mmCIF file of C-alpha atoms in Angstrom:
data_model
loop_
_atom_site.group_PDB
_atom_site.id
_atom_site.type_symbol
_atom_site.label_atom_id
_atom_site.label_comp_id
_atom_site.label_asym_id
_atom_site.label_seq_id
_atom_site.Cartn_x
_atom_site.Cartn_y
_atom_site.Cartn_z
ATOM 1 C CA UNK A 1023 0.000 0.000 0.000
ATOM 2 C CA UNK A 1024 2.490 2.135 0.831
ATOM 3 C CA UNK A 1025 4.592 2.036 -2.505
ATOM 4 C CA UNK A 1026 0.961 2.655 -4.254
ATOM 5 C CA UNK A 1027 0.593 5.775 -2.357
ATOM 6 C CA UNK A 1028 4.328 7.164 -3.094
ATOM 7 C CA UNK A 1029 3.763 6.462 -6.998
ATOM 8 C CA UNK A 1030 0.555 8.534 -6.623
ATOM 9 C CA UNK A 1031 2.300 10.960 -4.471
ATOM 10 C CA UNK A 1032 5.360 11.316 -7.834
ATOM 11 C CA UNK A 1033 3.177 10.978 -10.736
ATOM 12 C CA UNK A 1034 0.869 13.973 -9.196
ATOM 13 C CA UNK A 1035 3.920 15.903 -8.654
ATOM 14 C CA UNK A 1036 5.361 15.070 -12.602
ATOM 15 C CA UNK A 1037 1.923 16.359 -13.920
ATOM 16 C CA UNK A 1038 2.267 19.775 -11.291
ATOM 17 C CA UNK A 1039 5.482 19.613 -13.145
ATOM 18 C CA UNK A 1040 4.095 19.244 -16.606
ATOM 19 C CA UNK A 1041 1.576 22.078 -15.986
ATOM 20 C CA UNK A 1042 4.954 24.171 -14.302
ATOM 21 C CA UNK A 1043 7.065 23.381 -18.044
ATOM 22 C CA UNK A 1044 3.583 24.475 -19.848
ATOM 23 C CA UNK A 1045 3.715 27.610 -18.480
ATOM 24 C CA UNK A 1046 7.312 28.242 -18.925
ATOM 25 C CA UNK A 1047 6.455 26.918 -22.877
ATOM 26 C CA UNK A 1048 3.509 29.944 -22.973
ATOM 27 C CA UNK A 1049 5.363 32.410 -21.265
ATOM 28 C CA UNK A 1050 8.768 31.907 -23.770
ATOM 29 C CA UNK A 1051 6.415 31.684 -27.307
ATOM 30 C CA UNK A 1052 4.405 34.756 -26.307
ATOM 31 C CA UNK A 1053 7.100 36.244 -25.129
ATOM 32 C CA UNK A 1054 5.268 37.672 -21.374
ATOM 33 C CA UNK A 1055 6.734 39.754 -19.036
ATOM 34 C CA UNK A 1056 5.458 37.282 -16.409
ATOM 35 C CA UNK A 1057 7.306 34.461 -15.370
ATOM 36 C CA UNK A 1058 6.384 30.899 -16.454
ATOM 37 C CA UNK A 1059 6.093 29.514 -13.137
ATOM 38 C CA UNK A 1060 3.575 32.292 -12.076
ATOM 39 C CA UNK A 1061 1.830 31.854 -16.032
ATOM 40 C CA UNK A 1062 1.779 28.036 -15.088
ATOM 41 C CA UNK A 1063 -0.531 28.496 -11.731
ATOM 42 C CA UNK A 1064 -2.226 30.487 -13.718
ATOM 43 C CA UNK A 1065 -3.068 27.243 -16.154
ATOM 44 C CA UNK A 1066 -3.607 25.189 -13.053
ATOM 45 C CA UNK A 1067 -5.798 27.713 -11.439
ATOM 46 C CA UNK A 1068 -7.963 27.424 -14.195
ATOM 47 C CA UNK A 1069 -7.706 24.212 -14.846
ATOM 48 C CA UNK A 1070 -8.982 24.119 -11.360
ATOM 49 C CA UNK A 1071 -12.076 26.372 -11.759
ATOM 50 C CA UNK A 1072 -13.121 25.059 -14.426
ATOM 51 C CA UNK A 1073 -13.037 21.148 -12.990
ATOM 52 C CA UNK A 1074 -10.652 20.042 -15.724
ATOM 53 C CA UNK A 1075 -8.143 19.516 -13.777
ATOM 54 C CA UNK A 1076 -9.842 17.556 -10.524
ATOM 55 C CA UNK A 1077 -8.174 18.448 -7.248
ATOM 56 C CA UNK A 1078 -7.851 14.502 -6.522
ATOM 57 C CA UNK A 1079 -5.499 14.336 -9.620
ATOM 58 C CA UNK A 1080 -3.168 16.899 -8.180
ATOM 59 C CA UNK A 1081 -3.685 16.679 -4.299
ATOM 60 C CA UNK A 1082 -1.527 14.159 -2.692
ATOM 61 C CA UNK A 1083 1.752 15.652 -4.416
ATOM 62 C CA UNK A 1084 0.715 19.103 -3.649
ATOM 63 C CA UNK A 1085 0.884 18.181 -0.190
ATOM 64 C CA UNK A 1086 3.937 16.593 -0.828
ATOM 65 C CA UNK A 1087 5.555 19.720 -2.005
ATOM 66 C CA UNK A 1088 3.967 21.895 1.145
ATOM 67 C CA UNK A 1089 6.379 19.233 3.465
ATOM 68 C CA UNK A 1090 9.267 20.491 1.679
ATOM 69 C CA UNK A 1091 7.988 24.401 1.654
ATOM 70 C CA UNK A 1092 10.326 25.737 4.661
ATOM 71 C CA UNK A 1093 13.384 24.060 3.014
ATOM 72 C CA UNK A 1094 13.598 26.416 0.619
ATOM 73 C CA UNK A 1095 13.372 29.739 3.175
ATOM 74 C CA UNK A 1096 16.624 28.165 4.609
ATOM 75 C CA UNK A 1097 19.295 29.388 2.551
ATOM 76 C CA UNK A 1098 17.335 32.987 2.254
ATOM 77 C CA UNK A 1099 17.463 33.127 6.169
ATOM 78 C CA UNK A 1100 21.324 32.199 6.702
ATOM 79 C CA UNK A 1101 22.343 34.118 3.722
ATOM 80 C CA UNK A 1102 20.747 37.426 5.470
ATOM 81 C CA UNK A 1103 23.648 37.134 8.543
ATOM 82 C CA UNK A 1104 26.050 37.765 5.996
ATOM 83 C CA UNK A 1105 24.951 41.690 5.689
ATOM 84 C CA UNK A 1106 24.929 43.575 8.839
ATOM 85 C CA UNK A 1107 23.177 46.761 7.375
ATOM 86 C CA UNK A 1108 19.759 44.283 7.315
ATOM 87 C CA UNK A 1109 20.033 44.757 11.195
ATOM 88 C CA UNK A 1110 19.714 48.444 11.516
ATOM 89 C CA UNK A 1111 16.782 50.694 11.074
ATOM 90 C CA UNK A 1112 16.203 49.954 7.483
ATOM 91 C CA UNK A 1113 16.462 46.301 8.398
ATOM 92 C CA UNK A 1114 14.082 46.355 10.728
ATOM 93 C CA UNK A 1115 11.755 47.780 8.594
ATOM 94 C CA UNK A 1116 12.369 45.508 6.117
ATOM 95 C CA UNK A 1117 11.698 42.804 8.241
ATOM 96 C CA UNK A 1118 8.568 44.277 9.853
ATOM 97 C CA UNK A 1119 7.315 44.541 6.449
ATOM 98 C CA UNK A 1120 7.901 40.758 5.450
ATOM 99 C CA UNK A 1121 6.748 39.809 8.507
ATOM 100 C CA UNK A 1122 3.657 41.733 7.878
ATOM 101 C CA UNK A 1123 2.854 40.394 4.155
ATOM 102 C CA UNK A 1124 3.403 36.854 5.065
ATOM 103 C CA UNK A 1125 0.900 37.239 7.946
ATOM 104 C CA UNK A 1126 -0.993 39.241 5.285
ATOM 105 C CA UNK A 1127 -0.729 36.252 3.089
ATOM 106 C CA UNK A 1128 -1.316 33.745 5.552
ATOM 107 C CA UNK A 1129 -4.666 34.684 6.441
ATOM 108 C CA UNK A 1130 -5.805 35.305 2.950
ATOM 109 C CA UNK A 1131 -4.546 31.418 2.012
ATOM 110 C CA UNK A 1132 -6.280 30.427 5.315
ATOM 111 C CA UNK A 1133 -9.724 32.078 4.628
ATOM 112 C CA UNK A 1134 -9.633 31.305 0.939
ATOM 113 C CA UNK A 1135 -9.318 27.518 2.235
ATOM 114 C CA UNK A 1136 -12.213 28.097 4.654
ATOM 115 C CA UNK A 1137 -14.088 29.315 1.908
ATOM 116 C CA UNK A 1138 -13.919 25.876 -0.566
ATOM 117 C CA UNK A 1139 -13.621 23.880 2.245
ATOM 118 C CA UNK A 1140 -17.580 25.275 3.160
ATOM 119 C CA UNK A 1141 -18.309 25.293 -0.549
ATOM 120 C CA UNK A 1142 -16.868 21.664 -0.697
ATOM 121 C CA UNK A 1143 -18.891 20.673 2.035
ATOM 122 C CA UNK A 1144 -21.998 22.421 0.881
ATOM 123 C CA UNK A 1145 -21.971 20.220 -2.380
ATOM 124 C CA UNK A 1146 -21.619 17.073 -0.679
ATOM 125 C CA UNK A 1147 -24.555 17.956 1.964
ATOM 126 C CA UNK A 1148 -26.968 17.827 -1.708
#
């Protein structure tokens, strides 16, 4: 059961993958200003939306990805010791304001999730 549930888990992260390298493919032919990776959320947000893309099919290795998240703050964080200057007044501020937009974003995620969570739940109540 177990090696079932870690193909799932890398075959949903290939096709997040996929949708990432489609993105990256729309992004470099139209030539857009925005980044592919941002162009490819875009696709799977719609995708999404519009139920082509079923949440089951992408789910497990989303969550997979989440575990791994903080890894990637980890070099950002050390490398800041490096420069001093980030500890004065102007660092402070900086940090205040990161520390403010990731609470910002936090509780945006967190309510959007609320929000199909109680939509979710709403459909299955019918």
């Amino acid at each position: 059961m177990a090696i079932r549930k870690l193909i799932q888990i890398v075959v949903q992260a290939f096709l997040l993958y996929l949708i990432f390298l489609l993105g990256e493919a729309v992004a470099n032919i139209f030539k857009l200003i925005i980044p592919g990776s941002i162009v490819g959320l875009l696709i799977l947000l719609a995708g999404l939306l519009t139920r082509i893309v079923p949440v089951v099919v992408i789910e497990d290795g989303a969550k997979a990805f989440l575990l791994f998240l903080p890894l990637f703050f980890v070099p950002a964080t050390v490398g800041i010791i490096q420069y001093p200057e980030f500890l004065s007044l102007q660092g402070a501020l900086l940090i205040f304001m990161v520390v403010l937009s990731t609470c910002i974003s936090l509780v945006a995620a967190g309510w959007a999730s609320q929000l199909f969570e109680n939509r979710k739940k709403g459909r299955q109540e019918i």
